[in-house]
PDB file of C-alpha atoms in Angstrom:
ATOM      1  CA  ARG A   1      18.645  55.049 -34.711  1.00 96.00           C
ATOM      2  CA  ARG A   2      21.151  56.675 -32.710  1.00 98.00           C
ATOM      3  CA  VAL A   3      21.408  55.685 -29.131  1.00 98.00           C
ATOM      4  CA  GLY A   4      23.788  56.637 -26.288  1.00 98.00           C
ATOM      5  CA  ILE A   5      23.923  54.576 -23.106  1.00 98.00           C
ATOM      6  CA  VAL A   6      25.822  55.620 -20.054  1.00 98.00           C
ATOM      7  CA  GLY A   7      26.234  52.270 -18.384  1.00 95.00           C
ATOM      8  CA  LEU A   8      27.163  49.179 -20.083  1.00 96.00           C
ATOM      9  CA  GLY A   9      26.497  46.388 -17.312  1.00 93.00           C
ATOM     10  CA  THR A  10      26.266  43.252 -19.038  1.00 95.00           C
ATOM     11  CA  GLY A  11      25.557  44.991 -22.301  1.00 96.00           C
ATOM     12  CA  THR A  12      21.883  43.674 -22.433  1.00 93.00           C
ATOM     13  CA  LEU A  13      20.693  46.897 -24.132  1.00 95.00           C
ATOM     14  CA  ALA A  14      22.815  45.930 -27.119  1.00 96.00           C
ATOM     15  CA  ALA A  15      20.107  43.257 -27.857  1.00 94.00           C
ATOM     16  CA  TYR A  16      17.517  46.077 -28.632  1.00 94.00           C
ATOM     17  CA  ALA A  17      19.996  47.327 -31.986  1.00 96.00           C
ATOM     18  CA  ARG A  18      18.768  46.746 -35.238  1.00 96.00           C
ATOM     19  CA  PRO A  19      20.613  46.718 -38.375  1.00 97.00           C
ATOM     20  CA  GLY A  20      21.278  50.320 -39.283  1.00 97.00           C
ATOM     21  CA  ASP A  21      21.215  51.365 -35.648  1.00 97.00           C
ATOM     22  CA  HIS A  22      24.259  52.778 -33.863  1.00 98.00           C
ATOM     23  CA  TYR A  23      24.665  52.481 -30.156  1.00 98.00           C
ATOM     24  CA  THR A  24      27.348  54.132 -28.304  1.00 98.00           C
ATOM     25  CA  PHE A  25      27.879  52.900 -24.464  1.00 98.00           C
ATOM     26  CA  TYR A  26      29.627  55.026 -21.988  1.00 98.00           C
ATOM     27  CA  GLU A  27      31.390  52.907 -19.167  1.00 97.00           C
ATOM     28  CA  LEU A  28      33.685  54.064 -16.461  1.00 95.00           C
ATOM     29  CA  ASP A  29      35.086  50.667 -15.314  1.00 95.00           C
ATOM     30  CA  PRO A  30      37.057  48.815 -17.829  1.00 97.00           C
ATOM     31  CA  LEU A  31      36.717  45.622 -15.932  1.00 97.00           C
ATOM     32  CA  VAL A  32      32.839  45.682 -16.705  1.00 96.00           C
ATOM     33  CA  LEU A  33      33.685  45.906 -20.580  1.00 97.00           C
ATOM     34  CA  VAL A  34      35.870  42.742 -19.917  1.00 97.00           C
ATOM     35  CA  ALA A  35      32.929  41.012 -18.216  1.00 97.00           C
ATOM     36  CA  ALA A  36      30.330  41.961 -20.794  1.00 97.00           C
ATOM     37  CA  GLU A  37      32.458  40.922 -23.413  1.00 96.00           C
ATOM     38  CA  SER A  38      33.748  37.646 -21.675  1.00 96.00           C
ATOM     39  CA  SER A  39      30.721  36.585 -19.604  1.00 97.00           C
ATOM     40  CA  PHE A  40      27.707  37.643 -21.837  1.00 97.00           C
ATOM     41  CA  THR A  41      26.858  37.615 -25.391  1.00 96.00           C
ATOM     42  CA  TYR A  42      24.688  40.669 -26.049  1.00 96.00           C
ATOM     43  CA  MET A  43      27.477  42.840 -27.409  1.00 96.00           C
ATOM     44  CA  SER A  44      28.897  40.102 -29.892  1.00 95.00           C
ATOM     45  CA  ALA A  45      25.383  39.392 -31.031  1.00 95.00           C
ATOM     46  CA  CYS A  46      24.560  43.141 -31.515  1.00 95.00           C
ATOM     47  CA  ARG A  47      22.684  43.544 -34.939  1.00 97.00           C
ATOM     48  CA  GLY A  48      23.674  47.119 -35.299  1.00 97.00           C
ATOM     49  CA  ARG A  49      26.706  48.950 -34.538  1.00 97.00           C
ATOM     50  CA  CYS A  50      27.937  48.866 -30.715  1.00 97.00           C
ATOM     51  CA  ASP A  51      30.670  51.053 -29.689  1.00 97.00           C
ATOM     52  CA  VAL A  52      32.216  51.482 -25.871  1.00 98.00           C
ATOM     53  CA  VAL A  53      33.612  54.728 -24.786  1.00 98.00           C
ATOM     54  CA  LEU A  54      35.792  54.068 -21.568  1.00 98.00           C
ATOM     55  CA  GLY A  55      35.964  56.888 -19.116  1.00 97.00           C
ATOM     56  CA  ASP A  56      33.702  59.159 -17.226  1.00 97.00           C
ATOM     57  CA  ALA A  57      30.480  59.485 -19.338  1.00 97.00           C
ATOM     58  CA  ARG A  58      30.166  63.070 -18.491  1.00 98.00           C
ATOM     59  CA  LEU A  59      33.737  64.069 -19.225  1.00 98.00           C
ATOM     60  CA  SER A  60      33.489  61.894 -22.300  1.00 98.00           C
ATOM     61  CA  LEU A  61      30.343  63.806 -23.750  1.00 98.00           C
ATOM     62  CA  GLU A  62      32.036  67.038 -22.916  1.00 98.00           C
ATOM     63  CA  ARG A  63      34.714  66.612 -25.119  1.00 98.00           C
ATOM     64  CA  GLU A  64      32.586  65.253 -28.126  1.00 98.00           C
ATOM     65  CA  PRO A  65      30.758  67.168 -30.715  1.00 98.00           C
ATOM     66  CA  PRO A  66      27.219  67.094 -30.391  1.00 98.00           C
ATOM     67  CA  GLN A  67      26.115  63.311 -31.023  1.00 98.00           C
ATOM     68  CA  ARG A  68      22.484  63.803 -32.446  1.00 98.00           C
ATOM     69  CA  PHE A  69      21.310  60.773 -30.420  1.00 98.00           C
ATOM     70  CA  ASP A  70      17.775  59.869 -30.916  1.00 96.00           C
ATOM     71  CA  VAL A  71      17.639  58.435 -27.217  1.00 97.00           C
ATOM     72  CA  LEU A  72      19.961  59.015 -24.497  1.00 98.00           C
ATOM     73  CA  ILE A  73      19.831  56.364 -21.816  1.00 97.00           C
ATOM     74  CA  LEU A  74      21.333  56.703 -18.499  1.00 97.00           C
ATOM     75  CA  ASP A  75      21.313  53.555 -16.213  1.00 94.00           C
ATOM     76  CA  ALA A  76      23.967  54.156 -13.525  1.00 90.00           C
ATOM     77  CA  PHE A  77      21.807  54.875 -10.347  1.00 89.00           C
ATOM     78  CA  SER A  78      20.800  51.551  -8.920  1.00 83.00           C
ATOM     79  CA  GLY A  79      23.623  51.062  -6.438  1.00 79.00           C
ATOM     80  CA  ASP A  80      23.620  52.931  -3.158  1.00 79.00           C
ATOM     81  CA  ALA A  81      26.562  55.191  -4.119  1.00 87.00           C
ATOM     82  CA  ILE A  82      25.039  56.958  -7.119  1.00 91.00           C
ATOM     83  CA  PRO A  83      26.995  59.332  -9.414  1.00 94.00           C
ATOM     84  CA  VAL A  84      25.569  62.483  -8.410  1.00 94.00           C
ATOM     85  CA  HIS A  85      27.570  64.489 -11.277  1.00 96.00           C
ATOM     86  CA  LEU A  86      25.363  62.736 -13.742  1.00 97.00           C
ATOM     87  CA  LEU A  87      22.196  64.502 -12.109  1.00 96.00           C
ATOM     88  CA  THR A  88      23.346  68.210 -11.893  1.00 95.00           C
ATOM     89  CA  ARG A  89      21.791  70.934 -13.994  1.00 93.00           C
ATOM     90  CA  GLU A  90      24.951  71.157 -15.730  1.00 96.00           C
ATOM     91  CA  ALA A  91      24.992  67.702 -16.789  1.00 97.00           C
ATOM     92  CA  PHE A  92      21.410  67.769 -18.315  1.00 96.00           C
ATOM     93  CA  ARG A  93      22.356  71.122 -20.262  1.00 95.00           C
ATOM     94  CA  LEU A  94      25.003  68.679 -21.613  1.00 97.00           C
ATOM     95  CA  TYR A  95      22.545  65.683 -22.481  1.00 97.00           C
ATOM     96  CA  PHE A  96      20.419  68.091 -24.347  1.00 96.00           C
ATOM     97  CA  ARG A  97      23.249  69.334 -26.291  1.00 97.00           C
ATOM     98  CA  HIS A  98      23.618  65.574 -27.567  1.00 98.00           C
ATOM     99  CA  LEU A  99      20.093  64.729 -28.369  1.00 97.00           C
ATOM    100  CA  LYS A 100      18.285  65.894 -31.386  1.00 95.00           C
ATOM    101  CA  PRO A 101      15.386  68.371 -30.629  1.00 92.00           C
ATOM    102  CA  GLU A 102      12.855  65.488 -30.653  1.00 92.00           C
ATOM    103  CA  GLY A 103      15.044  63.115 -28.939  1.00 94.00           C
ATOM    104  CA  VAL A 104      14.319  61.250 -25.470  1.00 95.00           C
ATOM    105  CA  LEU A 105      16.395  61.289 -22.291  1.00 97.00           C
ATOM    106  CA  ALA A 106      15.679  58.072 -20.296  1.00 96.00           C
ATOM    107  CA  PHE A 107      16.741  57.665 -16.896  1.00 96.00           C
ATOM    108  CA  HIS A 108      16.359  54.455 -15.232  1.00 94.00           C
ATOM    109  CA  ILE A 109      15.819  55.402 -11.493  1.00 94.00           C
ATOM    110  CA  THR A 110      15.027  52.332  -9.971  1.00 91.00           C
ATOM    111  CA  ASN A 111      16.659  52.403  -6.489  1.00 89.00           C
ATOM    112  CA  ARG A 112      15.754  50.778  -3.265  1.00 87.00           C
ATOM    113  CA  TYR A 113      17.289  53.603  -1.031  1.00 89.00           C
ATOM    114  CA  LEU A 114      16.478  56.883  -3.165  1.00 91.00           C
ATOM    115  CA  ASP A 115      13.987  58.617  -4.747  1.00 92.00           C
ATOM    116  CA  LEU A 116      15.487  59.911  -7.805  1.00 94.00           C
ATOM    117  CA  ALA A 117      12.336  61.209  -9.619  1.00 93.00           C
ATOM    118  CA  PRO A 118      12.370  64.899  -7.978  1.00 93.00           C
ATOM    119  CA  VAL A 119      16.049  65.229  -8.983  1.00 94.00           C
ATOM    120  CA  VAL A 120      15.205  64.607 -12.514  1.00 95.00           C
ATOM    121  CA  ALA A 121      11.995  66.545 -12.503  1.00 92.00           C
ATOM    122  CA  ALA A 122      13.607  69.581 -10.716  1.00 92.00           C
ATOM    123  CA  ALA A 123      16.871  69.447 -13.312  1.00 92.00           C
ATOM    124  CA  CYS A 124      14.219  69.559 -16.240  1.00 90.00           C
ATOM    125  CA  GLU A 125      11.981  72.113 -15.072  1.00 86.00           C
ATOM    126  CA  PRO A 126      14.186  75.322 -15.841  1.00 87.00           C
ATOM    127  CA  LEU A 127      14.908  73.791 -19.240  1.00 89.00           C
ATOM    128  CA  GLY A 128      11.409  73.626 -20.242  1.00 88.00           C
ATOM    129  CA  LYS A 129      11.461  69.793 -20.554  1.00 91.00           C
ATOM    130  CA  SER A 130       8.515  67.404 -19.365  1.00 88.00           C
ATOM    131  CA  VAL A 131       9.097  64.515 -17.204  1.00 92.00           C
ATOM    132  CA  ARG A 132       6.987  60.945 -17.351  1.00 90.00           C
ATOM    133  CA  LEU A 133       7.420  58.589 -15.123  1.00 91.00           C
ATOM    134  CA  VAL A 134       7.041  54.778 -16.529  1.00 89.00           C
ATOM    135  CA  ARG A 135       7.072  51.679 -14.284  1.00 86.00           C
ATOM    136  CA  SER A 136       7.447  48.246 -15.989  1.00 80.00           C
ATOM    137  CA  GLU A 137       6.176  45.293 -13.798  1.00 79.00           C
ATOM    138  CA  ALA A 138       8.182  42.494 -12.728  1.00 72.00           C
ATOM    139  CA  ASP A 139       8.585  39.435 -15.277  1.00 74.00           C
ATOM    140  CA  PRO A 140       7.972  35.917 -14.017  1.00 74.00           C
ATOM    141  CA  ARG A 141      11.117  34.897 -15.627  1.00 75.00           C
ATOM    142  CA  GLY A 142      13.086  37.006 -13.003  1.00 66.00           C
ATOM    143  CA  ALA A 143      13.159  40.356 -14.057  1.00 69.00           C
ATOM    144  CA  GLU A 144      12.195  42.962 -11.312  1.00 76.00           C
ATOM    145  CA  ASP A 145       9.874  45.782 -12.196  1.00 83.00           C
ATOM    146  CA  ALA A 146      11.818  48.915 -13.187  1.00 88.00           C
ATOM    147  CA  LEU A 147      11.220  52.654 -12.836  1.00 91.00           C
ATOM    148  CA  TRP A 148      12.146  54.906 -15.669  1.00 92.00           C
ATOM    149  CA  ALA A 149      11.881  58.909 -15.983  1.00 94.00           C
ATOM    150  CA  LEU A 150      11.466  59.839 -19.917  1.00 94.00           C
ATOM    151  CA  VAL A 151      12.479  63.438 -20.703  1.00 95.00           C
ATOM    152  CA  THR A 152      11.033  65.222 -23.749  1.00 90.00           C
ATOM    153  CA  GLY A 153      10.415  68.615 -24.875  1.00 82.00           C
ATOM    154  CA  GLY A 154       7.422  70.718 -23.847  1.00 68.00           C
ATOM    155  CA  PRO A 155       6.417  72.310 -20.702  1.00 59.00           C
ATOM    156  CA  PRO A 156       7.008  70.680 -17.485  1.00 59.00           C
ATOM    157  CA  LEU A 157       4.079  68.561 -16.062  1.00 53.00           C
ATOM    158  CA  SER A 158       3.971  70.098 -12.823  1.00 53.00           C
ATOM    159  CA  ARG A 159       6.078  72.712 -10.488  1.00 54.00           C
ATOM    160  CA  MET A 160       8.211  70.945  -8.011  1.00 56.00           C
ATOM    161  CA  ARG A 161       9.557  72.523  -4.781  1.00 70.00           C
ATOM    162  CA  PHE A 162      12.845  70.890  -4.979  1.00 73.00           C
ATOM    163  CA  ARG A 163      15.918  72.479  -5.051  1.00 82.00           C
ATOM    164  CA  PRO A 164      17.933  71.425  -8.354  1.00 85.00           C
ATOM    165  CA  TRP A 165      21.225  69.713  -7.976  1.00 88.00           C
ATOM    166  CA  THR A 166      23.919  71.456  -9.397  1.00 91.00           C
ATOM    167  CA  ASP A 167      27.819  71.041  -9.730  1.00 93.00           C
ATOM    168  CA  ASP A 168      28.081  73.008  -6.505  1.00 91.00           C
ATOM    169  CA  TYR A 169      25.145  71.491  -4.509  1.00 90.00           C
ATOM    170  CA  SER A 170      23.203  68.105  -4.175  1.00 88.00           C
ATOM    171  CA  ASN A 171      21.420  66.654  -1.031  1.00 84.00           C
ATOM    172  CA  LEU A 172      20.945  62.877  -0.872  1.00 79.00           C
ATOM    173  CA  LEU A 173      19.143  63.073   2.546  1.00 79.00           C
ATOM    174  CA  SER A 174      16.423  64.976   0.809  1.00 77.00           C
ATOM    175  CA  ILE A 175      15.845  61.942  -1.481  1.00 78.00           C
ATOM    176  CA  LEU A 176      15.891  59.010   0.943  1.00 78.00           C
ATOM    177  CA  ARG A 177      13.135  56.681   0.979  1.00 72.00           C
ATOM    178  CA  ARG A 178      11.093  56.596   4.244  1.00 60.00           C
TER     179      ARG A 178
END
């Protein structure tokens, strides 16, 4: 499989690569790469091919030819300063340019302060894509629960009354958890 991942973190997702898989990580901060390679073993133990592209993921993807990813994962939204430019209508068009027609766009949208599900759904609706929310339960070994938005082809599941974010408009106050 060809997998693109925005946000390297400790490199945990590299553990899922199988022989023959090609994972491309997009990471903004070079120090994150240094930490992932020096303090964790996920990258060095990767059983597939793992590449890292340093720099802003959106700008990197804009420069690249279509990658034909089977899955494109965005895992950059858990903090309190989310990269809004990765959640705009224009960014979503870019993501789908890099996915195979049957590919899956996966957003890790677990966030203590912001409800990102309406942002993802509103960006997908005009593109004729559907969004499914999937929540994993906490693991007794220490992993916390996680919320994912999985985007695929097909009609939207429901119409939302939410203004899509663009490069010229976003509204963090509208998604604050109450």
